[in-house]
Short mmCIF file of C-alpha atoms in Angstrom, two decimals:
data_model
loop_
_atom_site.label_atom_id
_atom_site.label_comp_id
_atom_site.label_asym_id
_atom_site.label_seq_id
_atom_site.Cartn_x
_atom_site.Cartn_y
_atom_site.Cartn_z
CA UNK A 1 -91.81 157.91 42.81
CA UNK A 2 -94.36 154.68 43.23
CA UNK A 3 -92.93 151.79 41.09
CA UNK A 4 -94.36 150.79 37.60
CA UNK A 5 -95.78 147.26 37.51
CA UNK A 6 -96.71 147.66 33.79
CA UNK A 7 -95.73 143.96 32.91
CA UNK A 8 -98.04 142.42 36.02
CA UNK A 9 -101.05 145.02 35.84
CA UNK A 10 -101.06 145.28 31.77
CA UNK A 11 -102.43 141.56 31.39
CA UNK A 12 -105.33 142.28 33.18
CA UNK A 13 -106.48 145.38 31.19
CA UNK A 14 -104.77 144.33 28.02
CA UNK A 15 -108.09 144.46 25.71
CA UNK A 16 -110.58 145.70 27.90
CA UNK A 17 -112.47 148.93 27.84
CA UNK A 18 -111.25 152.00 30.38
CA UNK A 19 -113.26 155.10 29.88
CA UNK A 20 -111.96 158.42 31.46
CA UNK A 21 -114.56 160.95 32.45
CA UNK A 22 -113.14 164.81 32.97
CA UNK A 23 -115.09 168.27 33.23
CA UNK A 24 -114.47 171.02 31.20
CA UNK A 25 -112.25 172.81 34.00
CA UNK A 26 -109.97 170.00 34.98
CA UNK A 27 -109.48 169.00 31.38
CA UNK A 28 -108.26 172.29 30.97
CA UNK A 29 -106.26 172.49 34.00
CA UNK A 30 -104.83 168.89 33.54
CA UNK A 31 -104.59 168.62 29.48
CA UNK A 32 -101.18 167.73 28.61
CA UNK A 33 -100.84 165.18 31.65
CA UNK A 34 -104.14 163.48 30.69
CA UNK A 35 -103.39 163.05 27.40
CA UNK A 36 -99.90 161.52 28.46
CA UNK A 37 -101.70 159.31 30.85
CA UNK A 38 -104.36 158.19 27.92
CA UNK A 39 -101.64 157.70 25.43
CA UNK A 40 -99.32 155.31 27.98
CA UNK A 41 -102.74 152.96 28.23
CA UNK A 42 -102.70 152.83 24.31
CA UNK A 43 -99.36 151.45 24.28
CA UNK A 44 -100.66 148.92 27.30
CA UNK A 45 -103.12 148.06 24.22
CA UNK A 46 -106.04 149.51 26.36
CA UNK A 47 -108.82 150.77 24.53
CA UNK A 48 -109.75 154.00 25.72
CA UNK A 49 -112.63 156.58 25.73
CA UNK A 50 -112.61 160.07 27.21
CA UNK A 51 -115.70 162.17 28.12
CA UNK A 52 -115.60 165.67 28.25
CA UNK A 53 -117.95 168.75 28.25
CA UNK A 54 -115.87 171.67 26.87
CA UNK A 55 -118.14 174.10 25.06
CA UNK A 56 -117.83 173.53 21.33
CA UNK A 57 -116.91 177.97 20.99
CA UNK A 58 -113.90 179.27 19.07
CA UNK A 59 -111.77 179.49 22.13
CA UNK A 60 -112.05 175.64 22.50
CA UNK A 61 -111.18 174.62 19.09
CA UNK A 62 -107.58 173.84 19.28
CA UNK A 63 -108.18 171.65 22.40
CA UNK A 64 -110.37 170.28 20.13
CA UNK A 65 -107.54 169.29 17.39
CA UNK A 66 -104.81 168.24 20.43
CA UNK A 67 -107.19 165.65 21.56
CA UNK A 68 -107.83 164.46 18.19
CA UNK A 69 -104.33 164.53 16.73
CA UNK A 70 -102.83 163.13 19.90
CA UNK A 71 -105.36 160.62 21.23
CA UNK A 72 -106.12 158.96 17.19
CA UNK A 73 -106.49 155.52 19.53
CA UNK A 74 -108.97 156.36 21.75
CA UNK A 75 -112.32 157.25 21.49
CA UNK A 76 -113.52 160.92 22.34
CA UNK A 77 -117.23 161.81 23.13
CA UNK A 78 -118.24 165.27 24.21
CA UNK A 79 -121.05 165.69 25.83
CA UNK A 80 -123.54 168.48 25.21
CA UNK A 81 -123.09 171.89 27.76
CA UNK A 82 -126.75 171.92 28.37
CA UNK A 83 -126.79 167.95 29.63
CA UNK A 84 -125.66 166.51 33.36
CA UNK A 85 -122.43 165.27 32.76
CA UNK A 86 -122.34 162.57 35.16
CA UNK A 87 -125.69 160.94 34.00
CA UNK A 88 -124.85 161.01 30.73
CA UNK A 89 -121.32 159.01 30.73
CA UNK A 90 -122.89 156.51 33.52
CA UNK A 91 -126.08 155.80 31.18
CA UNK A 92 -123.43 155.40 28.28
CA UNK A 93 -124.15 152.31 26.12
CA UNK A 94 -121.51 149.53 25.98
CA UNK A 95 -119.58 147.34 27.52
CA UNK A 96 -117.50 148.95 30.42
CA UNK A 97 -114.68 147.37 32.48
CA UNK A 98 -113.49 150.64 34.26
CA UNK A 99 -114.68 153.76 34.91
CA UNK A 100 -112.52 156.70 35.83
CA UNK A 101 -113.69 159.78 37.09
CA UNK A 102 -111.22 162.92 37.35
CA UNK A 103 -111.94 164.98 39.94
CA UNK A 104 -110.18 167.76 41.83
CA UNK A 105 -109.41 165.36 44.80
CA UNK A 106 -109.53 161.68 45.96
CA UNK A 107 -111.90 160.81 48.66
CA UNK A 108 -110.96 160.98 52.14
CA UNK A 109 -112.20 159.27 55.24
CA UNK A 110 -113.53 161.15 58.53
CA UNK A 111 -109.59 161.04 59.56
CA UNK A 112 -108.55 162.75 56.63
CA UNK A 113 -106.63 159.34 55.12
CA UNK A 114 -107.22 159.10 51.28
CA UNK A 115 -109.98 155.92 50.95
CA UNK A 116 -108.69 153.45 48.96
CA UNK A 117 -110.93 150.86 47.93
CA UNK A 118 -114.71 150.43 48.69
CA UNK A 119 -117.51 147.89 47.61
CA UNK A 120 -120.92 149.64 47.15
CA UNK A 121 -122.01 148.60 51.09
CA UNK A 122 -119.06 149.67 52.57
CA UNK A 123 -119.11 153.06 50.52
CA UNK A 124 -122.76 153.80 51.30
CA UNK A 125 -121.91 152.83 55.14
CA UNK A 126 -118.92 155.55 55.34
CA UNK A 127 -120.72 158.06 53.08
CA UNK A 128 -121.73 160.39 56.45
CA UNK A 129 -118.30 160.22 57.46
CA UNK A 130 -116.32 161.49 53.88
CA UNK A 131 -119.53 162.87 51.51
CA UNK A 132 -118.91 166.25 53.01
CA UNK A 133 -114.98 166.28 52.06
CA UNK A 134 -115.97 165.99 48.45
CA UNK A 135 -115.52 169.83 46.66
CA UNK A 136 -117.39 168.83 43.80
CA UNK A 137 -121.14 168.68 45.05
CA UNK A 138 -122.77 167.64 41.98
CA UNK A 139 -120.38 164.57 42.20
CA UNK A 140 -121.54 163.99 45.69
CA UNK A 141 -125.32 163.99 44.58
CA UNK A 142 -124.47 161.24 41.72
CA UNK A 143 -122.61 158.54 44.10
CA UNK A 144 -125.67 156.48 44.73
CA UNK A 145 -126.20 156.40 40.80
CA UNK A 146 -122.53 154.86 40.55
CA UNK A 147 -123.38 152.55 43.21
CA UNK A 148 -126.48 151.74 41.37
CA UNK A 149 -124.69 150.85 37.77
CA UNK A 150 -121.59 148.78 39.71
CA UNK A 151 -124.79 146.52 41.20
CA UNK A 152 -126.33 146.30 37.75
CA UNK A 153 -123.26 145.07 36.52
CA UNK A 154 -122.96 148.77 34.24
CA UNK A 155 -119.42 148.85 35.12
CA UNK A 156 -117.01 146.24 37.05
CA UNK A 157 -114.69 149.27 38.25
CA UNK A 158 -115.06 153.02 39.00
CA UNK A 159 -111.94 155.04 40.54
CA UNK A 160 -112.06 158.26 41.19
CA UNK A 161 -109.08 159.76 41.05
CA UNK A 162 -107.42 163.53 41.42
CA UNK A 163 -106.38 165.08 38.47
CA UNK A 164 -102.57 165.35 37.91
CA UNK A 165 -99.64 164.04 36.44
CA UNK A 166 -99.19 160.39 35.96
CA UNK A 167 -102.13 160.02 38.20
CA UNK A 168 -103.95 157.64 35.69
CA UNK A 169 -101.11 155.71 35.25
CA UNK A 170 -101.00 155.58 38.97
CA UNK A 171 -104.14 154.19 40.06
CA UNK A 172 -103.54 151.04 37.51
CA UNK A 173 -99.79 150.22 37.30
CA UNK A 174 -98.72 150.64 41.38
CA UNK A 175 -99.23 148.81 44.25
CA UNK A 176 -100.77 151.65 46.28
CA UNK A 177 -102.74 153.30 43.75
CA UNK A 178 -103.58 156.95 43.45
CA UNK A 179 -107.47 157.33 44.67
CA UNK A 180 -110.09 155.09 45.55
CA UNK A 181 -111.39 152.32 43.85
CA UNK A 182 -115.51 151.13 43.93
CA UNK A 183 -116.22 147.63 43.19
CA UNK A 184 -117.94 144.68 43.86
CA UNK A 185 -117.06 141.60 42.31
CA UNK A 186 -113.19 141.31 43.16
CA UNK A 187 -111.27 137.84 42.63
CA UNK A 188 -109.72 136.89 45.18
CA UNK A 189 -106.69 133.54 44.28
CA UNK A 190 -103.98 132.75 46.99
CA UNK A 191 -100.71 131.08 45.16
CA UNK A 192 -97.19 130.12 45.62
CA UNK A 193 -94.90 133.07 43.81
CA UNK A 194 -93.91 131.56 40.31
CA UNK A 195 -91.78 134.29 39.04
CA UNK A 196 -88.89 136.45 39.00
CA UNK A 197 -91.69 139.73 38.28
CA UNK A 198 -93.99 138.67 41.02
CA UNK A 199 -90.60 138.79 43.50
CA UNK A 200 -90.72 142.34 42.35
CA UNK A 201 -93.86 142.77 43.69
CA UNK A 202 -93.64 141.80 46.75
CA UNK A 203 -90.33 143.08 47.39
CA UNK A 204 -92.02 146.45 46.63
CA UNK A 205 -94.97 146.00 49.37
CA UNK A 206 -92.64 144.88 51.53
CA UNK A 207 -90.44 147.70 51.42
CA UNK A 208 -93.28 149.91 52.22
CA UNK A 209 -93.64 148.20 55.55
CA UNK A 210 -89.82 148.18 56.44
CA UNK A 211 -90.26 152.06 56.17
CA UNK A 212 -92.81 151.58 59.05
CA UNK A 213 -90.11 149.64 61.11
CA UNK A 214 -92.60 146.54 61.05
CA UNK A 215 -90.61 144.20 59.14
CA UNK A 216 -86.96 143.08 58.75
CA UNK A 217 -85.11 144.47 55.07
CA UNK A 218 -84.65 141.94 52.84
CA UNK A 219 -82.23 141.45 50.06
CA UNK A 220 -82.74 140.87 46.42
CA UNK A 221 -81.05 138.00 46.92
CA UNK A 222 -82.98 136.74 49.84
CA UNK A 223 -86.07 136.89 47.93
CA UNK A 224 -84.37 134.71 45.12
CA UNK A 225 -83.25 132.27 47.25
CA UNK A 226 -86.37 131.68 49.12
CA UNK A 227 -89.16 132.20 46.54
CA UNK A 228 -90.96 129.35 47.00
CA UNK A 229 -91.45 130.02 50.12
CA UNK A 230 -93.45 132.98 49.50
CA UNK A 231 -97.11 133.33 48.81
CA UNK A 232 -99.40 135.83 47.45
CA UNK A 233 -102.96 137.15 47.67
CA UNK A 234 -103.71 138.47 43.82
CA UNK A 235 -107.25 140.32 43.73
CA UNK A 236 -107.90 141.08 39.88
CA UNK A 237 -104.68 139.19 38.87
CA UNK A 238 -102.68 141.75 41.24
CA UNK A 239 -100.38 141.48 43.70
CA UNK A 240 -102.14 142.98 47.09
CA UNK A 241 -100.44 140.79 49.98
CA UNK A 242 -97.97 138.22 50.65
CA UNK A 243 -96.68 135.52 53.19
CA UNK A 244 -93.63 133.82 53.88
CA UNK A 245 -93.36 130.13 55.13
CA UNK A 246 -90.82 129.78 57.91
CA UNK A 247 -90.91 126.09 59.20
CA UNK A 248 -89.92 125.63 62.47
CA UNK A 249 -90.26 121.67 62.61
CA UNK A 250 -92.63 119.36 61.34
CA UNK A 251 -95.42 120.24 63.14
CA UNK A 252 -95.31 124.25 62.96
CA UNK A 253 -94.40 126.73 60.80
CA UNK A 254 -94.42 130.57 60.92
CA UNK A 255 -95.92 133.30 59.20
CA UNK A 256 -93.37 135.55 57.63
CA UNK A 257 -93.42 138.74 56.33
CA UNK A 258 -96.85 138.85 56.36
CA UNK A 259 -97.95 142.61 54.55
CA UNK A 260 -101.35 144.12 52.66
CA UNK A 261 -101.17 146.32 50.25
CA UNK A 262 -102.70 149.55 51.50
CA UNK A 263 -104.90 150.18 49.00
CA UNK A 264 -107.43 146.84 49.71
CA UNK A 265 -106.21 147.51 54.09
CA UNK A 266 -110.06 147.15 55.58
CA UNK A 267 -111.32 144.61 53.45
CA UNK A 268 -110.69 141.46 54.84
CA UNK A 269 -107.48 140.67 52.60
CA UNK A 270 -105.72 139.81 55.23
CA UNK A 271 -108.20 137.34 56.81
CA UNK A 272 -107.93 135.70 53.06
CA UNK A 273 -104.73 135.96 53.04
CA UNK A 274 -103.95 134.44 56.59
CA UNK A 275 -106.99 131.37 56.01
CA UNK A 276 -105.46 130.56 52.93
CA UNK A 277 -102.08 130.06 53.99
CA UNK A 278 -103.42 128.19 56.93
CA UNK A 279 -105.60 125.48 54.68
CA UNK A 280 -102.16 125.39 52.62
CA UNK A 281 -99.95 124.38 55.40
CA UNK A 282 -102.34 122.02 56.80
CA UNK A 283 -102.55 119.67 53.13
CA UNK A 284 -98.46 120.03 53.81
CA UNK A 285 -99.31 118.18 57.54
CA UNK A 286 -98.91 121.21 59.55
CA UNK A 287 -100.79 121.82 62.25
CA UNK A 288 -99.37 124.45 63.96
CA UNK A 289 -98.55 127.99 63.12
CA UNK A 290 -96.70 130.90 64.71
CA UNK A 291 -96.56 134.80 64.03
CA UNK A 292 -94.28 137.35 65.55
CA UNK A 293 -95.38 141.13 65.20
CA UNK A 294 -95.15 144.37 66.65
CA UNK A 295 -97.92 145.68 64.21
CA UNK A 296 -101.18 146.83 65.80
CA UNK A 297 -102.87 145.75 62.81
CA UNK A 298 -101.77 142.52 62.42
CA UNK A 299 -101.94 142.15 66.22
CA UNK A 300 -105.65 142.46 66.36
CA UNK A 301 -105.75 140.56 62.84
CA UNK A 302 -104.26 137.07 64.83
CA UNK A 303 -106.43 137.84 68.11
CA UNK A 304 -109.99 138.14 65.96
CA UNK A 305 -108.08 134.38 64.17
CA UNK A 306 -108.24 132.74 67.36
CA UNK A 307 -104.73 133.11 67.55
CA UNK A 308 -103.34 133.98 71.18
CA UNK A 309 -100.69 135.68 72.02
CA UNK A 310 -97.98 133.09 73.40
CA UNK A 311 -94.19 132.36 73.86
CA UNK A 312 -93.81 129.21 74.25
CA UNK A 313 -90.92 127.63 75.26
CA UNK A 314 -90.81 125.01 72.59
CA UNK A 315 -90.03 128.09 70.21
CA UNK A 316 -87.85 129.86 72.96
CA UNK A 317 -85.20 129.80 69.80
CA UNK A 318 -86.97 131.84 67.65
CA UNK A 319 -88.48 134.10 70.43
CA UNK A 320 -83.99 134.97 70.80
CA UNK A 321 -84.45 135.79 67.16
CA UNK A 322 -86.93 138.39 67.80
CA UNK A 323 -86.68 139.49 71.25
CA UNK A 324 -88.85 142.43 71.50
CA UNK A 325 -91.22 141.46 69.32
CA UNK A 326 -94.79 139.43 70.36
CA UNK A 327 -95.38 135.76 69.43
CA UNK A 328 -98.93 134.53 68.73
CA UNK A 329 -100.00 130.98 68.15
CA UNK A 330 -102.84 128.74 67.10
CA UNK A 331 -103.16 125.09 67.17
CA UNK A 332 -105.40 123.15 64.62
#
């Protein structure tokens, strides 16, 4: 079960506008979770808006009441059989800060990995490789309109996300998310950790990449102890990467338990992440910086930073402390 960040993600959304776009089947399919889902962003203090095309016949009529009865905080707009569905709730008028779009599955790339999170370019660059894993093909024809609204500045967010249980809920209060995310105009801040709720955070991305044998477990009380040591790459306000300070002496220090969220892996967070911690140290008089991984990822990440890969014996102690693992360095 992915972790709840309610307290950390709910100031960001807290006030802001999250409309939830569903077809007639999946609403059906999916009604009692999606309501659940709707009525947890309510208590966030989210206002809310669902879209939905069931036919307005007898059969529908108590789906009709449920929605209204149960969802009294959010606003509910059906739109008309006989009109696209898709054009009508992206040409809706007002002011829009995410989109969702509930669909019967998330998007997946040409290697059948679930895509996370996409800007416009990137999603129109990979849409050969993933358009034809889309089972909705009325969905696949609208894309470039969605593209089209996010450049307009229509919407700041769209996620499309599979219908399910807690799914919602999901996609905005976890680390990892629960389908992808399209958007342009992310903020990106680098800062020292502050407090006790953003140790949480990190302590939960980092225990994704101890699972992966990558990175060395690390108490609760580790993290305590050593929190100001520890910075963080928000995008949005959120928590998608960290890095630990190590000094070695004056001159050098090392970059710890350095992980990316999954959900923004491929777009250049960790370059941010590593550049920023690097201007950092330098206003602290460092001028040289270590890394030891095993990672592929963050292999090539330090080889395309000018970083090389090097044991040197000046840091022969900490290369005993890690024996197996590669040491790069750069000099500035």
């Amino acid at each position: 079960m992915p972790t709840l960040h309610i307290k950390e993600y709910a100031q960001t959304l807290t006030g802001k506008s999250v409309f939830i776009a569903c077809r007639e089947g999946i609403l059906r399919d999916h009604f009692s979770d999606i309501i659940a889902d709707i009525k947890f962003l309510n208590r966030q203090g989210i206002r809310t808006s669902i879209f939905h095309n069931m036919s307005n016949r007898f059969a529908n009529q108590k789906h009709f009441r449920k929605l209204t009865e149960k969802l009294a905080g959010t606003t509910i707009v059906r739109v008309p059989s006989e009109t696209d569905f898709y054009k009508y709730v992206l040409d809706y008028q007002g002011p829009i800060y995410k989109l969702i779009f509930l669909e019967r599955k998330f998007l997946i790339d040409r290697d059948g990995r679930k895509i996370n999170a996409l800007t416009t370019q990137d999603a129109r660059n990979t849409f050969d490789h993933f358009s034809h894993h889309i089972a909705n093909a009325n969905f696949k024809d609208i894309l470039e309109h969605i593209f089209l609204k996010i450049e307009k500045n229509k919407y700041d967010r769209v996620h499309i996300l599979p219908a399910g249980k807690n799914t919602i809920k999901h996609e905005l209060f976890t680390i990892e998310g629960s389908g992808t995310l399209i958007a342009n105009n992310f903020t990106e801040e680098f800062k020292r950790v502050s407090t006790d709720n953003e140790v949480k955070v990190i302590s939960d991305i980092l225990g994704r990449y101890k699972g992966e044998k990558y990175l060395k477990p690390r108490s609760k009380k580790y993290f305590q102890d050593n929190k100001n040591n520890f910075y963080v790459t928000k995008i949005d306000g959120i928590i998608v990467g960290c890095v630990e300070k190590k000094e070695i002496n004056k001159e050098t220090v090392e970059l710890g338990a350095l992980a990316i969220s999954t959900k923004f892996r491929n777009q250049r967070i960790g370059v941010y992440t590593i550049n920023s911690f690097i201007k950092k140290m330098i206003l602290g008089g460092y001028h040289r910086f270590i890394a030891l991984t095993n990672n592929p990822s963050l292999e090539k990440l330090f080889l395309s930073l000018e970083f090389v890969q090097e044991s040197s014996p000046e840091y022969s102690a900490r290369q005993k402390e890690s024996p197996n693992v590669k040491m790069f360095f750069k000099r500035l």
